[in-house]
Tab-separated table of C-alpha atoms in Angstrom:
chain	number	residue	atom	x	y	z
A	1079	MET	CA	-17.996	23.297	2.515
A	1080	LYS	CA	-15.488	23.009	-0.232
A	1081	ASN	CA	-15.747	23.523	-3.905
A	1082	VAL	CA	-14.649	20.600	-6.043
A	1083	THR	CA	-14.345	20.140	-9.794
A	1084	ILE	CA	-14.145	16.484	-10.727
A	1085	THR	CA	-14.055	15.025	-14.224
A	1086	ILE	CA	-16.301	11.935	-14.293
A	1087	ASN	CA	-16.168	9.760	-17.401
A	1088	GLY	CA	-14.890	12.720	-19.372
A	1089	ALA	CA	-17.470	15.320	-18.137
A	1090	GLU	CA	-16.392	17.989	-15.711
A	1091	GLN	CA	-18.658	18.558	-12.706
A	1092	GLN	CA	-18.608	21.144	-10.007
A	1093	ALA	CA	-20.155	20.800	-6.548
A	1094	GLN	CA	-19.939	22.085	-3.035
A	1095	VAL	CA	-19.198	19.290	-0.592
A	1096	GLU	CA	-18.488	18.621	3.099
A	1097	PRO	CA	-14.815	17.536	3.461
A	1098	ARG	CA	-15.980	14.298	5.032
A	1099	LEU	CA	-17.992	13.257	1.963
A	1100	LEU	CA	-16.501	10.060	0.573
A	1101	LEU	CA	-15.995	9.820	-3.138
A	1102	VAL	CA	-18.325	6.923	-3.412
A	1103	HIS	CA	-21.222	8.939	-1.847
A	1104	TYR	CA	-20.293	11.853	-4.144
A	1105	LEU	CA	-20.571	9.591	-7.180
A	1106	ARG	CA	-23.903	8.024	-6.141
A	1107	GLU	CA	-25.667	10.855	-4.495
A	1108	VAL	CA	-24.212	14.049	-5.928
A	1109	ALA	CA	-23.351	12.889	-9.503
A	1110	GLY	CA	-26.277	10.386	-9.637
A	1111	LEU	CA	-24.084	7.563	-10.841
A	1112	THR	CA	-25.236	4.510	-8.855
A	1113	GLY	CA	-23.287	1.899	-10.846
A	1114	THR	CA	-20.532	2.172	-8.278
A	1115	HIS	CA	-21.614	-0.003	-5.399
A	1116	ILE	CA	-21.193	0.339	-1.700
A	1117	GLY	CA	-20.276	-3.001	-0.096
A	1118	CYS	CA	-18.320	-2.952	3.099
A	1119	GLU	CA	-17.370	0.704	3.249
A	1120	THR	CA	-14.166	-0.301	5.079
A	1121	SER	CA	-11.783	-0.605	2.111
A	1122	LEU	CA	-11.951	-4.412	2.122
A	1123	CYS	CA	-14.427	-5.650	-0.455
A	1124	GLY	CA	-13.603	-3.510	-3.597
A	1125	ALA	CA	-17.213	-3.144	-4.718
A	1126	CYS	CA	-16.729	0.624	-4.850
A	1127	THR	CA	-13.579	0.463	-7.029
A	1128	VAL	CA	-13.342	3.326	-9.620
A	1129	LEU	CA	-10.416	4.672	-11.692
A	1130	MET	CA	-8.694	7.757	-10.434
A	1131	ASP	CA	-6.407	9.073	-13.111
A	1132	GLY	CA	-6.590	5.585	-14.673
A	1133	ARG	CA	-5.630	3.664	-11.552
A	1134	ALA	CA	-8.067	1.472	-9.520
A	1135	VAL	CA	-8.951	2.972	-6.130
A	1136	LYS	CA	-11.600	2.206	-3.524
A	1137	SER	CA	-13.859	5.146	-3.585
A	1138	CYS	CA	-15.013	4.520	0.023
A	1139	THR	CA	-11.460	5.381	1.053
A	1140	VAL	CA	-11.033	8.572	-0.925
A	1141	LEU	CA	-12.602	11.822	0.140
A	1142	ALA	CA	-14.368	13.752	-2.631
A	1143	VAL	CA	-12.089	16.745	-1.812
A	1144	GLN	CA	-9.060	14.586	-2.595
A	1145	ALA	CA	-10.492	13.861	-6.078
A	1146	ASP	CA	-10.847	17.625	-6.755
A	1147	GLY	CA	-9.098	18.264	-10.133
A	1148	HIS	CA	-8.720	14.608	-10.873
A	1149	LYS	CA	-10.275	12.266	-13.508
A	1150	ILE	CA	-12.630	9.603	-12.298
A	1151	GLY	CA	-13.828	6.650	-14.390
A	1152	THR	CA	-16.858	4.621	-13.278
A	1153	VAL	CA	-18.651	1.631	-14.762
A	1154	GLU	CA	-21.072	3.983	-16.496
A	1155	GLY	CA	-18.147	5.252	-18.592
A	1156	LEU	CA	-17.018	1.872	-19.972
A	1157	ALA	CA	-19.551	1.274	-22.795
A	1158	ASN	CA	-19.292	3.474	-25.869
A	1159	GLY	CA	-22.907	4.239	-26.757
A	1160	GLY	CA	-24.472	0.795	-27.219
A	1161	GLN	CA	-21.199	-0.934	-27.673
A	1162	LEU	CA	-20.077	-2.719	-24.554
A	1163	HIS	CA	-16.415	-2.461	-23.512
A	1164	ALA	CA	-14.391	-5.553	-24.167
A	1165	ILE	CA	-14.156	-6.123	-20.367
A	1166	GLN	CA	-17.962	-6.032	-20.124
A	1167	GLU	CA	-18.266	-8.397	-23.086
A	1168	GLY	CA	-15.803	-10.738	-21.418
A	1169	PHE	CA	-17.823	-10.831	-18.176
A	1170	TRP	CA	-21.038	-11.358	-20.172
A	1171	GLU	CA	-19.723	-14.065	-22.291
A	1172	GLU	CA	-17.748	-16.022	-19.723
A	1173	HIS	CA	-20.390	-15.788	-16.986
A	1174	GLY	CA	-18.154	-13.540	-14.842
A	1175	LEU	CA	-21.065	-12.613	-12.646
A	1176	GLN	CA	-24.023	-14.021	-10.795
A	1177	CYS	CA	-25.680	-11.448	-8.587
A	1178	GLY	CA	-23.664	-8.730	-10.065
A	1179	PHE	CA	-22.998	-6.731	-6.889
A	1180	CYS	CA	-19.185	-7.006	-7.087
A	1181	THR	CA	-19.090	-6.623	-10.867
A	1182	PRO	CA	-18.631	-2.790	-11.327
A	1183	GLY	CA	-15.600	-3.021	-9.017
A	1184	MET	CA	-14.249	-6.119	-10.728
A	1185	LEU	CA	-14.620	-4.351	-14.114
A	1186	MET	CA	-12.800	-1.241	-13.020
A	1187	CYS	CA	-9.999	-3.191	-11.327
A	1188	SER	CA	-9.602	-5.317	-14.449
A	1189	HIS	CA	-9.435	-2.119	-16.514
A	1190	ASP	CA	-6.429	-0.966	-14.476
A	1191	LEU	CA	-4.765	-4.362	-14.821
A	1192	LEU	CA	-5.265	-4.572	-18.594
A	1193	ALA	CA	-4.002	-1.082	-19.112
A	1194	GLN	CA	-0.758	-2.072	-17.584
A	1195	HIS	CA	-0.497	-5.805	-18.500
A	1196	PRO	CA	-2.342	-6.395	-21.819
A	1197	SER	CA	-1.804	-10.188	-21.590
A	1198	PRO	CA	-1.871	-11.152	-17.862
A	1199	THR	CA	-1.273	-14.633	-16.614
A	1200	ASP	CA	-3.906	-16.336	-14.398
A	1201	SER	CA	-1.930	-15.610	-11.319
A	1202	GLU	CA	-1.481	-11.920	-12.316
A	1203	ILE	CA	-5.233	-11.621	-12.681
A	1204	ARG	CA	-5.869	-13.219	-9.334
A	1205	GLU	CA	-3.267	-11.005	-7.740
A	1206	ALA	CA	-4.796	-7.959	-9.359
A	1207	ILE	CA	-8.333	-8.612	-8.181
A	1208	ASN	CA	-7.224	-9.692	-4.766
A	1209	GLY	CA	-8.928	-6.619	-3.286
A	1210	ASN	CA	-12.294	-7.420	-4.821
A	1211	LEU	CA	-14.530	-9.952	-3.083
A	1212	CYS	CA	-17.074	-12.044	-4.989
A	1213	ARG	CA	-19.426	-14.235	-2.932
A	1214	CYS	CA	-21.089	-15.946	-5.862
A	1215	THR	CA	-18.747	-17.181	-8.554
A	1216	GLY	CA	-15.724	-18.671	-6.934
A	1217	TYR	CA	-13.636	-16.427	-9.140
A	1218	GLU	CA	-13.054	-19.070	-11.919
A	1219	HIS	CA	-15.378	-17.358	-14.366
A	1220	ILE	CA	-14.087	-13.907	-13.421
A	1221	VAL	CA	-10.530	-14.875	-14.258
A	1222	ASN	CA	-11.790	-16.426	-17.551
A	1223	ALA	CA	-13.664	-13.129	-18.224
A	1224	VAL	CA	-10.580	-11.063	-17.727
A	1225	LYS	CA	-8.557	-13.367	-19.961
A	1226	SER	CA	-11.224	-13.159	-22.663
A	1227	ALA	CA	-11.237	-9.369	-22.382
A	1228	ALA	CA	-7.463	-9.269	-22.773
A	1229	ARG	CA	-7.664	-11.376	-25.922
A	1230	LYS	CA	-10.445	-9.081	-27.325
A	1231	MET	CA	-8.508	-5.906	-26.518
A	1232	THR	CA	-5.219	-7.235	-27.987
A	1233	LYS	CA	-7.007	-8.244	-31.147
A	1234	ARG	CA	-8.723	-4.805	-31.517
A	1235	VAL	CA	-5.399	-2.993	-30.893
A	1236	SER	CA	-3.668	-5.025	-33.537
A	1237	ALA	CA	-6.647	-4.701	-35.974
A	1238	ARG	CA	-6.357	-0.937	-35.555
A	1239	ALA	CA	-2.676	-1.007	-36.095
A	1240	ALA	CA	-2.969	-2.997	-39.286
B	572	MET	CA	-19.643	4.944	7.376
B	573	ILE	CA	-19.017	8.634	7.578
B	574	PRO	CA	-16.286	10.336	9.640
B	575	VAL	CA	-17.030	13.103	12.148
B	576	ASN	CA	-16.796	16.456	10.366
B	577	PHE	CA	-13.453	18.142	10.212
B	578	ASP	CA	-11.740	21.109	8.556
B	579	TYR	CA	-9.754	20.351	5.520
B	580	GLU	CA	-6.874	22.160	3.945
B	581	SER	CA	-4.736	21.148	0.970
B	582	PRO	CA	-1.755	23.442	0.903
B	583	SER	CA	0.508	23.517	-2.161
B	584	THR	CA	3.813	23.955	-0.258
B	585	LEU	CA	5.511	22.065	2.575
B	586	ALA	CA	6.012	25.382	4.459
B	587	GLU	CA	2.291	26.016	4.465
B	588	ALA	CA	1.557	22.451	5.490
B	589	LEU	CA	3.860	22.758	8.455
B	590	LYS	CA	2.217	25.963	9.494
B	591	LEU	CA	-1.205	24.517	9.345
B	592	LEU	CA	-0.087	21.440	11.266
B	593	ALA	CA	1.297	23.645	14.003
B	594	SER	CA	-1.786	25.815	14.048
B	595	ARG	CA	-4.073	23.270	15.816
B	596	GLU	CA	-3.339	20.700	18.427
B	597	ASP	CA	-5.650	18.242	16.845
B	598	ALA	CA	-4.518	18.549	13.266
B	599	LYS	CA	-3.410	15.507	11.369
B	600	VAL	CA	-1.580	14.986	8.112
B	601	LEU	CA	-3.431	13.185	5.310
B	602	ALA	CA	-1.119	11.360	2.837
B	603	GLY	CA	-2.707	8.513	0.945
B	604	GLY	CA	-5.414	8.172	3.558
B	605	HIS	CA	-5.359	4.414	3.705
B	606	SER	CA	-4.742	4.094	7.366
B	607	LEU	CA	-6.189	7.454	8.589
B	608	LEU	CA	-9.547	7.451	6.676
B	609	PRO	CA	-10.542	3.935	7.813
B	610	ALA	CA	-9.684	4.946	11.416
B	611	MET	CA	-11.715	8.129	11.000
B	612	LYS	CA	-14.742	6.214	9.657
B	613	LEU	CA	-14.562	3.965	12.737
B	614	ARG	CA	-14.217	7.187	14.756
B	615	LEU	CA	-10.940	5.807	16.262
B	616	ALA	CA	-9.454	9.062	15.035
B	617	GLN	CA	-11.273	12.359	15.062
B	618	PRO	CA	-8.952	15.072	13.977
B	619	ALA	CA	-10.347	18.552	13.796
B	620	LEU	CA	-8.230	19.501	10.911
B	621	LEU	CA	-6.819	17.396	8.028
B	622	VAL	CA	-3.764	18.786	6.307
B	623	ASP	CA	-3.778	17.018	2.892
B	624	ILE	CA	-0.202	16.902	1.617
B	625	GLY	CA	-1.314	15.268	-1.658
B	626	ARG	CA	-1.211	18.559	-3.530
B	627	ILE	CA	2.331	19.500	-2.624
B	628	ALA	CA	4.460	19.096	-5.746
B	629	GLY	CA	7.642	17.107	-5.591
B	630	LEU	CA	7.026	14.616	-2.789
B	631	SER	CA	6.625	11.586	-5.040
B	632	TYR	CA	9.840	10.393	-6.630
B	633	ILE	CA	12.450	7.566	-6.718
B	634	ARG	CA	15.945	8.701	-7.622
B	635	GLU	CA	19.551	7.808	-7.213
B	636	SER	CA	21.971	9.847	-5.253
B	637	ASN	CA	25.477	8.406	-4.928
B	638	ASP	CA	25.176	5.214	-2.861
B	639	GLN	CA	21.585	5.831	-1.882
B	640	ILE	CA	18.084	5.672	-3.344
B	641	LEU	CA	15.889	8.526	-2.325
B	642	VAL	CA	12.171	7.852	-2.086
B	643	GLY	CA	9.693	10.762	-1.716
B	644	ALA	CA	7.326	10.412	1.148
B	645	MET	CA	4.214	10.575	-1.107
B	646	THR	CA	5.433	7.778	-3.390
B	647	THR	CA	2.758	5.095	-3.549
B	648	HIS	CA	3.377	1.427	-2.768
B	649	ALA	CA	2.525	0.642	-6.398
B	650	ASP	CA	5.280	2.939	-7.689
B	651	ILE	CA	7.788	1.419	-5.155
B	652	ALA	CA	6.791	-2.079	-6.072
B	653	SER	CA	7.245	-1.426	-9.884
B	654	SER	CA	10.341	0.793	-9.740
B	655	LYS	CA	13.044	-0.575	-11.982
B	656	LEU	CA	15.611	1.491	-10.089
B	657	LEU	CA	14.691	0.022	-6.707
B	658	GLN	CA	14.300	-3.489	-8.202
B	659	ARG	CA	17.861	-3.180	-9.508
B	660	SER	CA	19.655	-1.313	-6.759
B	661	SER	CA	17.663	-1.816	-3.556
B	662	PRO	CA	14.985	-4.445	-4.130
B	663	LEU	CA	14.047	-5.050	-0.396
B	664	LEU	CA	11.699	-2.002	-0.412
B	665	SER	CA	10.063	-3.146	-3.661
B	666	GLN	CA	9.658	-6.617	-2.253
B	667	ALA	CA	7.907	-5.285	0.820
B	668	ALA	CA	5.685	-2.915	-1.250
B	669	THR	CA	4.510	-5.775	-3.533
B	670	GLN	CA	3.036	-7.525	-0.482
B	671	ILE	CA	1.086	-4.616	1.022
B	672	GLY	CA	-2.687	-4.816	0.950
B	673	ASP	CA	-4.137	-5.134	-2.545
B	674	THR	CA	-4.011	-3.342	-5.906
B	675	GLN	CA	-6.251	-0.450	-4.825
B	676	VAL	CA	-4.510	0.031	-1.509
B	677	ARG	CA	-1.132	0.029	-3.255
B	678	ASN	CA	-2.332	2.655	-5.728
B	679	ARG	CA	-3.206	5.178	-2.940
B	680	GLY	CA	-1.118	4.275	0.143
B	681	THR	CA	2.250	5.963	0.525
B	682	ILE	CA	5.507	5.062	2.167
B	683	GLY	CA	5.533	8.191	4.292
B	684	GLY	CA	1.993	7.580	5.561
B	685	SER	CA	2.748	3.957	6.310
B	686	LEU	CA	5.853	4.756	8.304
B	687	ALA	CA	4.188	7.566	10.253
B	688	GLN	CA	1.296	5.265	11.086
B	689	ALA	CA	3.697	2.538	12.332
B	690	HIS	CA	1.087	-0.202	12.383
B	691	PRO	CA	2.670	-3.157	14.160
B	692	GLY	CA	1.884	-5.453	11.186
B	693	ALA	CA	3.026	-3.027	8.472
B	694	ASP	CA	5.663	-4.214	5.955
B	695	TYR	CA	7.933	-1.221	5.431
B	696	PRO	CA	9.152	-0.990	8.990
B	697	ALA	CA	10.946	-4.464	8.817
B	698	ALA	CA	12.451	-3.411	5.471
B	699	VAL	CA	13.650	0.094	6.544
B	700	LEU	CA	15.151	-1.406	9.720
B	701	ALA	CA	17.138	-4.083	7.837
B	702	LEU	CA	18.254	-1.381	5.384
B	703	ASP	CA	19.408	1.039	8.071
B	704	ALA	CA	17.343	3.571	6.161
B	705	GLN	CA	17.192	7.295	7.024
B	706	ILE	CA	13.808	8.989	7.481
B	707	ILE	CA	13.811	12.644	6.666
B	708	ALA	CA	11.402	14.728	8.711
B	709	ALA	CA	10.570	18.379	8.164
B	710	GLY	CA	9.435	20.559	11.075
B	711	PRO	CA	9.021	24.139	12.095
B	712	SER	CA	12.752	24.425	12.862
B	713	GLY	CA	13.992	22.730	9.683
B	714	GLU	CA	14.782	19.220	8.540
B	715	ARG	CA	16.237	16.321	10.581
B	716	VAL	CA	17.400	12.823	9.719
B	717	ILE	CA	15.997	10.035	11.847
B	718	ALA	CA	17.657	6.623	11.770
B	719	ALA	CA	15.123	3.900	11.046
B	720	THR	CA	16.538	2.085	14.068
B	721	ALA	CA	15.483	4.948	16.287
B	722	PHE	CA	12.150	5.591	14.550
B	723	PHE	CA	9.732	2.893	15.769
B	724	VAL	CA	9.145	3.313	19.514
B	725	GLY	CA	5.814	1.608	20.197
B	726	MET	CA	2.461	0.548	18.845
B	727	PHE	CA	1.417	3.324	16.271
B	728	THR	CA	4.150	5.424	17.951
B	729	THR	CA	7.288	6.843	16.251
B	730	ALA	CA	10.000	9.306	16.958
B	731	LEU	CA	8.177	11.795	14.682
B	732	ARG	CA	6.969	14.883	16.513
B	733	PRO	CA	3.319	16.022	16.073
B	734	ASP	CA	4.419	19.106	14.152
B	735	GLU	CA	6.721	17.165	11.737
B	736	ILE	CA	6.057	15.672	8.332
B	737	ILE	CA	8.064	12.859	6.738
B	738	THR	CA	9.355	14.096	3.422
B	739	GLU	CA	11.809	11.411	2.266
B	740	VAL	CA	13.188	7.925	2.939
B	741	ARG	CA	16.830	7.151	1.987
B	742	VAL	CA	17.823	3.554	1.480
B	743	PRO	CA	21.351	2.269	0.617
B	744	LYS	CA	22.040	0.482	-2.618
B	745	THR	CA	22.397	-3.258	-1.845
B	746	GLU	CA	23.681	-4.515	-5.165
B	747	ASN	CA	26.430	-6.592	-3.477
B	748	GLU	CA	24.050	-8.074	-0.912
B	749	SER	CA	21.200	-10.538	-0.939
B	750	VAL	CA	17.881	-9.169	0.290
B	751	VAL	CA	14.596	-10.978	1.061
B	752	TYR	CA	11.292	-9.929	2.501
B	753	LYS	CA	9.141	-12.829	3.652
B	754	LYS	CA	5.650	-12.441	5.052
B	755	HIS	CA	2.958	-14.532	6.703
B	756	HIS	CA	-0.133	-12.617	5.664
B	757	HIS	CA	-3.096	-12.347	8.006
B	758	PRO	CA	-5.716	-14.104	5.889
B	759	ALA	CA	-8.322	-11.323	6.319
B	760	SER	CA	-6.518	-8.025	6.805
B	761	GLY	CA	-3.439	-8.792	4.743
B	762	TYR	CA	-1.213	-7.316	7.470
B	763	ALA	CA	1.872	-9.206	8.426
B	764	VAL	CA	1.340	-11.693	11.328
B	765	VAL	CA	5.077	-11.878	10.953
B	766	GLY	CA	7.183	-10.191	8.272
B	767	VAL	CA	10.997	-10.709	8.087
B	768	ALA	CA	13.281	-8.434	6.103
B	769	VAL	CA	16.819	-9.856	5.558
B	770	ARG	CA	19.945	-8.182	4.194
B	771	LEU	CA	22.834	-10.620	3.957
B	772	LYS	CA	26.348	-10.377	2.660
B	773	VAL	CA	28.110	-13.692	2.109
B	774	SER	CA	31.679	-14.104	0.930
B	775	GLY	CA	33.500	-17.393	0.585
B	776	GLY	CA	30.694	-19.363	2.160
B	777	LYS	CA	30.884	-17.151	5.323
B	778	ILE	CA	28.398	-14.563	6.389
B	779	GLU	CA	30.196	-11.169	6.405
B	780	SER	CA	27.189	-9.124	7.653
B	781	ALA	CA	23.538	-9.660	8.380
B	782	ALA	CA	20.717	-7.189	9.208
B	783	LEU	CA	17.227	-8.348	10.041
B	784	GLY	CA	14.021	-6.387	10.683
B	785	LEU	CA	10.886	-8.012	11.988
B	786	SER	CA	7.339	-6.739	11.723
B	787	GLY	CA	4.144	-8.101	13.235
B	788	VAL	CA	5.645	-9.865	16.180
B	789	SER	CA	5.441	-7.179	18.811
B	790	GLN	CA	4.170	-3.619	19.484
B	791	ASN	CA	6.657	-2.230	16.933
B	792	ALA	CA	9.058	-3.546	14.356
B	793	TYR	CA	12.583	-4.367	15.683
B	794	ARG	CA	16.052	-5.355	14.589
B	795	ALA	CA	16.821	-8.968	15.488
B	796	THR	CA	20.232	-8.105	16.820
B	797	ALA	CA	20.699	-11.565	18.508
B	798	VAL	CA	20.281	-13.294	15.197
B	799	GLU	CA	22.703	-10.844	13.478
B	800	LYS	CA	25.346	-11.533	16.120
B	801	ALA	CA	24.949	-15.266	15.846
B	802	LEU	CA	25.473	-15.059	12.093
B	803	ARG	CA	28.377	-12.671	11.790
B	804	GLY	CA	31.563	-14.471	10.535
B	805	LYS	CA	29.860	-17.846	10.646
B	806	PRO	CA	29.275	-20.306	7.732
B	807	VAL	CA	25.867	-20.342	6.090
B	808	ALA	CA	25.108	-23.540	7.999
B	809	ALA	CA	24.741	-21.350	11.212
B	810	ILE	CA	21.381	-19.997	9.971
B	811	ARG	CA	19.201	-22.642	11.562
B	812	GLU	CA	20.566	-22.086	15.032
B	813	ALA	CA	20.779	-18.298	14.671
B	814	ALA	CA	17.172	-18.025	13.528
B	815	ALA	CA	16.037	-19.465	16.905
B	816	HIS	CA	16.902	-16.104	18.440
B	817	ALA	CA	14.471	-14.120	16.237
B	818	ALA	CA	12.005	-13.220	19.053
B	819	GLU	CA	14.394	-13.519	21.988
B	820	ASN	CA	13.454	-11.131	24.793
B	821	ILE	CA	10.576	-9.799	22.701
B	822	GLU	CA	7.161	-9.305	24.245
B	823	ALA	CA	4.929	-10.825	21.511
B	824	LEU	CA	1.478	-9.673	20.597
B	825	GLY	CA	-1.290	-12.284	20.845
B	826	ASP	CA	-4.788	-12.328	19.429
B	827	TYR	CA	-7.546	-14.747	18.399
B	828	TYR	CA	-5.668	-15.509	15.193
B	829	ALA	CA	-2.080	-15.906	16.424
B	830	SER	CA	-1.218	-16.288	20.131
B	831	ALA	CA	2.025	-14.733	21.443
B	832	GLU	CA	3.598	-18.198	21.652
B	833	TYR	CA	2.643	-19.005	17.998
B	834	ARG	CA	3.857	-15.623	16.762
B	835	LYS	CA	7.276	-16.121	18.475
B	836	HIS	CA	7.578	-19.598	16.886
B	837	LEU	CA	6.450	-18.217	13.535
B	838	ALA	CA	9.163	-15.532	13.812
B	839	THR	CA	11.875	-18.154	14.115
B	840	VAL	CA	10.476	-20.238	11.207
B	841	MET	CA	10.022	-17.251	8.920
B	842	THR	CA	13.501	-15.879	9.842
B	843	ARG	CA	15.112	-19.151	8.980
B	844	ARG	CA	13.274	-19.351	5.653
B	845	ALA	CA	14.094	-15.792	4.766
B	846	LEU	CA	17.810	-16.235	5.685
B	847	GLU	CA	18.007	-19.501	3.714
B	848	GLN	CA	16.492	-17.851	0.674
B	849	ALA	CA	18.888	-14.897	1.014
B	850	ALA	CA	21.827	-17.215	1.391
B	851	SER	CA	20.928	-19.307	-1.641
B	852	GLY	CA	20.502	-16.033	-3.615
B	853	ALA	CA	23.897	-14.875	-2.442
B	854	ALA	CA	25.619	-18.124	-3.396
B	855	LYS	CA	24.730	-17.665	-7.029
């Protein structure tokens, strides 16, 4: 067993884990945060995407011990109190989900994209979410949702700057 | 999917890592983990000890040194893809990195890990071959330089010894050459069915030098020396005929997606397209 200290959504947590414990299992079973979904568990579908030090990673392909000392962001950390994050609003308003299974991963991957490219083109969005599979929407609404989120975030940043 | 249990160490120095690696016969190096962890989950790999080199400081960098660019082994595909220095001075590596996997894979996967894995459909092998890159390996008796052209020896097999760790990849600056990486993605896995890396120097309408690395076609990436020979000193118009030699004397892989025959044909088509693109870039 190994001791790990992982900061999840801003809160530091300590636990003893087996080295083979995957980060996604740590999040769901040890930290009790079940918003991160397990899809394929073979690093293909992207449902388990979380942020590791701000960058999108598939938490089924990271060991919890590798996350020791790092900052993890999950879907539970997006909303601020009752106020949804602009990315969540975008998915809500543009019908970016149907069954919702892929959504947490889509949201976290979009978060990484928008942090680096505040105004992405359609093809940049499609390229960025290439590792996230959605079997319901056909992606059109997801791309619209990310674009909508980008507009909201840019507006909020410029409002804050003014 | 949960791997078989294993011991885990995350040393903070390279010396410690090398010692740990030598301490057990079934120890493996963990870099970004994007080849090894999936293999362990499928129990295709069952190392008894993982030596995580992710906590060793100073293995992730991209910097200039005279006529070379030095890339630390733990540099991620994402950092290689977005490096302004590489894009300006040796863009072939960035072009290859851009086409690896997806966003999340590029955020974790590393160049050292990918080269050591030597997947037949990986992208970097073609690029480092075309670049005549040098791969630096640290071992119990010090450091050695392995030429990329001597590195890939078989499927998932390299010249790296079991007690060695890749620390750096050195690529030349190619500012006066035209480079292109062209890839036919496998639609599901994203690996290269065929990947062609081209480095071309054209002067006065004639091809002064050409270097080509091919991935995906056979057990391991290779230099298409027959194509290079057919291009040297010839006008750009020689490309079409030269490209036909892309898989000459190569034993091609075949599977349900791409038969050996199809792969060999694809290799010639992709080689021609890569060369034509490089030549049109060079003409500007």
